[in-house]
Amino acid sequence: MNKEKLNELYIKYNLAKDTDFWQKTLGGKTFTIVTRTGIEKIQNQEQINVIFDAVVTEKDFAVVKATAIKDNKRIETYSSALKGNGGNCFTSYVVEMAEKRAFARAVLKLTDFYQENVFGEDESADFKQKINIIKQ
């Protein structure tokens, strides 16, 4: 991971460490995870147009293609969500989850975050930040 390049990107998009991204270590590898709000900041600042195509929409499975466009640069990527045994989605909203994942992936790929090992928080349940709730 190129920390200098990541710092340039964080500054460029005005991302806040407290709310827009964090680091996660899984299987000995460290990843940078960007929240949905962080990804939307990037998309808005870059004026990236994202177009969705629902490729598969079933009760418990969905595949969505996202096409991200900015100027002459275009990225197409896919994402899926599967609810149930062996799945990667724990909600009944599989199409929406596939869309969120495709959106994050498309924006991060178009802005070169992906090549720096940066992923969207919705891309994996393992990327979710644990929130501690203290009961009074």
PDB file of C-alpha atoms in Angstrom:
ATOM      1  CA  MET A   1       0.000   0.000   0.000  1.00  0.00           C
ATOM      2  CA  ASN A   2       1.411   3.375  -1.004  1.00  0.00           C
ATOM      3  CA  LYS A   3       0.703   5.599   2.028  1.00  0.00           C
ATOM      4  CA  GLU A   4       1.839   8.748   0.232  1.00  0.00           C
ATOM      5  CA  LYS A   5      -0.617   8.133  -2.634  1.00  0.00           C
ATOM      6  CA  LEU A   6      -3.423   7.350  -0.150  1.00  0.00           C
ATOM      7  CA  ASN A   7      -2.743  10.546   1.801  1.00  0.00           C
ATOM      8  CA  GLU A   8      -2.929  12.538  -1.441  1.00  0.00           C
ATOM      9  CA  LEU A   9      -6.287  10.954  -2.232  1.00  0.00           C
ATOM     10  CA  TYR A  10      -7.663  11.567   1.302  1.00  0.00           C
ATOM     11  CA  ILE A  11      -6.656  15.220   1.129  1.00  0.00           C
ATOM     12  CA  LYS A  12      -7.955  15.661  -2.419  1.00  0.00           C
ATOM     13  CA  TYR A  13     -11.415  14.358  -1.462  1.00  0.00           C
ATOM     14  CA  ASN A  14     -11.497  15.885   2.037  1.00  0.00           C
ATOM     15  CA  LEU A  15     -12.071  12.501   3.682  1.00  0.00           C
ATOM     16  CA  ALA A  16     -12.243  12.441   7.484  1.00  0.00           C
ATOM     17  CA  LYS A  17     -10.532   9.590   9.321  1.00  0.00           C
ATOM     18  CA  ASP A  18     -13.211   9.578  12.024  1.00  0.00           C
ATOM     19  CA  THR A  19     -16.155   9.086   9.690  1.00  0.00           C
ATOM     20  CA  ASP A  20     -15.122   8.310   6.113  1.00  0.00           C
ATOM     21  CA  PHE A  21     -12.540   5.525   6.327  1.00  0.00           C
ATOM     22  CA  TRP A  22     -10.631   3.147   8.582  1.00  0.00           C
ATOM     23  CA  GLN A  23      -8.119   0.288   8.375  1.00  0.00           C
ATOM     24  CA  LYS A  24      -9.045  -3.379   8.717  1.00  0.00           C
ATOM     25  CA  THR A  25      -6.678  -6.343   8.972  1.00  0.00           C
ATOM     26  CA  LEU A  26      -7.935  -9.691   7.690  1.00  0.00           C
ATOM     27  CA  GLY A  27      -5.798 -12.775   7.228  1.00  0.00           C
ATOM     28  CA  GLY A  28      -2.602 -10.809   7.762  1.00  0.00           C
ATOM     29  CA  LYS A  29      -3.463  -8.204   5.085  1.00  0.00           C
ATOM     30  CA  THR A  30      -4.417  -4.632   5.890  1.00  0.00           C
ATOM     31  CA  PHE A  31      -7.146  -2.956   3.873  1.00  0.00           C
ATOM     32  CA  THR A  32      -8.442   0.593   3.884  1.00  0.00           C
ATOM     33  CA  ILE A  33     -12.222   0.695   4.009  1.00  0.00           C
ATOM     34  CA  VAL A  34     -14.221   3.717   2.829  1.00  0.00           C
ATOM     35  CA  THR A  35     -17.748   4.341   4.113  1.00  0.00           C
ATOM     36  CA  ARG A  36     -20.723   5.055   1.903  1.00  0.00           C
ATOM     37  CA  THR A  37     -20.536   8.763   2.781  1.00  0.00           C
ATOM     38  CA  GLY A  38     -16.846   8.843   1.845  1.00  0.00           C
ATOM     39  CA  ILE A  39     -17.585   7.252  -1.509  1.00  0.00           C
ATOM     40  CA  GLU A  40     -20.366   9.766  -2.133  1.00  0.00           C
ATOM     41  CA  LYS A  41     -17.964  12.632  -1.346  1.00  0.00           C
ATOM     42  CA  ILE A  42     -15.581  11.244  -3.957  1.00  0.00           C
ATOM     43  CA  GLN A  43     -18.367  10.779  -6.516  1.00  0.00           C
ATOM     44  CA  ASN A  44     -19.775  14.275  -5.971  1.00  0.00           C
ATOM     45  CA  GLN A  45     -16.417  16.037  -6.104  1.00  0.00           C
ATOM     46  CA  GLU A  46     -15.390  14.201  -9.278  1.00  0.00           C
ATOM     47  CA  GLN A  47     -18.885  14.546 -10.793  1.00  0.00           C
ATOM     48  CA  ILE A  48     -18.916  10.867 -11.682  1.00  0.00           C
ATOM     49  CA  ASN A  49     -22.038   9.630 -13.423  1.00  0.00           C
ATOM     50  CA  VAL A  50     -22.992   6.079 -12.410  1.00  0.00           C
ATOM     51  CA  ILE A  51     -25.487   4.057 -14.463  1.00  0.00           C
ATOM     52  CA  PHE A  52     -26.907   0.780 -13.152  1.00  0.00           C
ATOM     53  CA  ASP A  53     -28.183  -2.276 -14.969  1.00  0.00           C
ATOM     54  CA  ALA A  54     -29.940  -5.018 -13.016  1.00  0.00           C
ATOM     55  CA  VAL A  55     -28.523  -8.160 -14.618  1.00  0.00           C
ATOM     56  CA  VAL A  56     -30.180 -10.717 -12.312  1.00  0.00           C
ATOM     57  CA  THR A  57     -33.001 -10.017  -9.869  1.00  0.00           C
ATOM     58  CA  GLU A  58     -34.342 -12.983  -7.967  1.00  0.00           C
ATOM     59  CA  LYS A  59     -35.859 -13.276  -4.505  1.00  0.00           C
ATOM     60  CA  ASP A  60     -32.560 -14.101  -2.784  1.00  0.00           C
ATOM     61  CA  PHE A  61     -29.965 -13.269  -5.449  1.00  0.00           C
ATOM     62  CA  ALA A  62     -29.087 -10.211  -7.503  1.00  0.00           C
ATOM     63  CA  VAL A  63     -26.341  -9.060  -9.840  1.00  0.00           C
ATOM     64  CA  VAL A  64     -25.991  -5.390 -10.721  1.00  0.00           C
ATOM     65  CA  LYS A  65     -23.655  -3.832 -13.277  1.00  0.00           C
ATOM     66  CA  ALA A  66     -22.438  -0.306 -12.599  1.00  0.00           C
ATOM     67  CA  THR A  67     -20.926   1.889 -15.264  1.00  0.00           C
ATOM     68  CA  ALA A  68     -19.038   4.906 -13.915  1.00  0.00           C
ATOM     69  CA  ILE A  69     -18.224   7.707 -16.351  1.00  0.00           C
ATOM     70  CA  LYS A  70     -16.151  10.853 -15.973  1.00  0.00           C
ATOM     71  CA  ASP A  71     -14.978  12.724 -19.030  1.00  0.00           C
ATOM     72  CA  ASN A  72     -13.450  10.122 -21.372  1.00  0.00           C
ATOM     73  CA  LYS A  73     -12.847   7.524 -18.654  1.00  0.00           C
ATOM     74  CA  ARG A  74     -15.333   4.700 -18.234  1.00  0.00           C
ATOM     75  CA  ILE A  75     -15.354   1.755 -15.793  1.00  0.00           C
ATOM     76  CA  GLU A  76     -17.790  -1.163 -15.823  1.00  0.00           C
ATOM     77  CA  THR A  77     -18.005  -3.508 -12.866  1.00  0.00           C
ATOM     78  CA  TYR A  78     -20.405  -6.027 -11.399  1.00  0.00           C
ATOM     79  CA  SER A  79     -21.525  -6.876  -7.912  1.00  0.00           C
ATOM     80  CA  SER A  80     -23.760  -9.529  -6.442  1.00  0.00           C
ATOM     81  CA  ALA A  81     -25.717 -10.239  -3.299  1.00  0.00           C
ATOM     82  CA  LEU A  82     -26.883 -13.663  -2.178  1.00  0.00           C
ATOM     83  CA  LYS A  83     -29.112 -14.162   0.847  1.00  0.00           C
ATOM     84  CA  GLY A  84     -29.099 -17.546   2.543  1.00  0.00           C
ATOM     85  CA  ASN A  85     -26.728 -20.461   2.937  1.00  0.00           C
ATOM     86  CA  GLY A  86     -23.268 -19.494   1.710  1.00  0.00           C
ATOM     87  CA  GLY A  87     -24.469 -16.001   0.902  1.00  0.00           C
ATOM     88  CA  ASN A  88     -22.885 -12.608   1.338  1.00  0.00           C
ATOM     89  CA  CYS A  89     -26.040 -10.648   2.185  1.00  0.00           C
ATOM     90  CA  PHE A  90     -27.919 -10.693   5.479  1.00  0.00           C
ATOM     91  CA  THR A  91     -30.887  -8.562   4.455  1.00  0.00           C
ATOM     92  CA  SER A  92     -33.903  -9.169   2.248  1.00  0.00           C
ATOM     93  CA  TYR A  93     -32.849  -6.239   0.048  1.00  0.00           C
ATOM     94  CA  VAL A  94     -30.490  -8.144  -2.237  1.00  0.00           C
ATOM     95  CA  VAL A  95     -30.874  -5.842  -5.264  1.00  0.00           C
ATOM     96  CA  GLU A  96     -30.162  -2.761  -3.176  1.00  0.00           C
ATOM     97  CA  MET A  97     -27.116  -4.398  -1.592  1.00  0.00           C
ATOM     98  CA  ALA A  98     -25.768  -5.446  -4.995  1.00  0.00           C
ATOM     99  CA  GLU A  99     -26.314  -1.862  -6.203  1.00  0.00           C
ATOM    100  CA  LYS A 100     -24.452  -0.363  -3.204  1.00  0.00           C
ATOM    101  CA  ARG A 101     -21.535  -2.720  -3.774  1.00  0.00           C
ATOM    102  CA  ALA A 102     -21.404  -2.010  -7.509  1.00  0.00           C
ATOM    103  CA  PHE A 103     -21.574   1.754  -6.875  1.00  0.00           C
ATOM    104  CA  ALA A 104     -18.691   1.651  -4.396  1.00  0.00           C
ATOM    105  CA  ARG A 105     -16.546  -0.531  -6.630  1.00  0.00           C
ATOM    106  CA  ALA A 106     -17.166   1.625  -9.724  1.00  0.00           C
ATOM    107  CA  VAL A 107     -16.349   4.934  -8.002  1.00  0.00           C
ATOM    108  CA  LEU A 108     -13.255   3.551  -6.273  1.00  0.00           C
ATOM    109  CA  LYS A 109     -11.951   1.971  -9.476  1.00  0.00           C
ATOM    110  CA  LEU A 110     -12.505   5.115 -11.522  1.00  0.00           C
ATOM    111  CA  THR A 111     -10.612   7.263  -8.993  1.00  0.00           C
ATOM    112  CA  ASP A 112      -7.659   4.849  -8.609  1.00  0.00           C
ATOM    113  CA  PHE A 113      -8.434   3.935  -4.988  1.00  0.00           C
ATOM    114  CA  TYR A 114      -8.837   0.259  -5.880  1.00  0.00           C
ATOM    115  CA  GLN A 115      -5.248  -0.077  -7.030  1.00  0.00           C
ATOM    116  CA  GLU A 116      -4.219   1.168  -3.552  1.00  0.00           C
ATOM    117  CA  ASN A 117      -6.105  -1.686  -1.804  1.00  0.00           C
ATOM    118  CA  VAL A 118      -9.054   0.520  -0.792  1.00  0.00           C
ATOM    119  CA  PHE A 119     -12.540  -1.003  -0.738  1.00  0.00           C
ATOM    120  CA  GLY A 120     -16.072   0.100   0.071  1.00  0.00           C
ATOM    121  CA  GLU A 121     -17.561  -0.963   3.384  1.00  0.00           C
ATOM    122  CA  ASP A 122     -20.517  -2.608   1.630  1.00  0.00           C
ATOM    123  CA  GLU A 123     -18.358  -4.936  -0.459  1.00  0.00           C
ATOM    124  CA  SER A 124     -17.978  -7.515   2.313  1.00  0.00           C
ATOM    125  CA  ALA A 125     -19.559  -8.240   5.682  1.00  0.00           C
ATOM    126  CA  ASP A 126     -15.967  -8.559   6.925  1.00  0.00           C
ATOM    127  CA  PHE A 127     -15.422  -4.869   6.089  1.00  0.00           C
ATOM    128  CA  LYS A 128     -18.109  -3.606   8.450  1.00  0.00           C
ATOM    129  CA  GLN A 129     -16.824  -1.519  11.324  1.00  0.00           C
ATOM    130  CA  LYS A 130     -17.767  -2.872  14.721  1.00  0.00           C
ATOM    131  CA  ILE A 131     -19.709  -0.350  16.770  1.00  0.00           C
ATOM    132  CA  ASN A 132     -19.732  -0.729  20.536  1.00  0.00           C
ATOM    133  CA  ILE A 133     -23.039   0.191  22.144  1.00  0.00           C
ATOM    134  CA  ILE A 134     -22.888   0.940  25.840  1.00  0.00           C
ATOM    135  CA  LYS A 135     -26.130   0.410  27.731  1.00  0.00           C
ATOM    136  CA  GLN A 136     -26.834   2.796  30.570  1.00  0.00           C
TER     137      GLN A 136
END
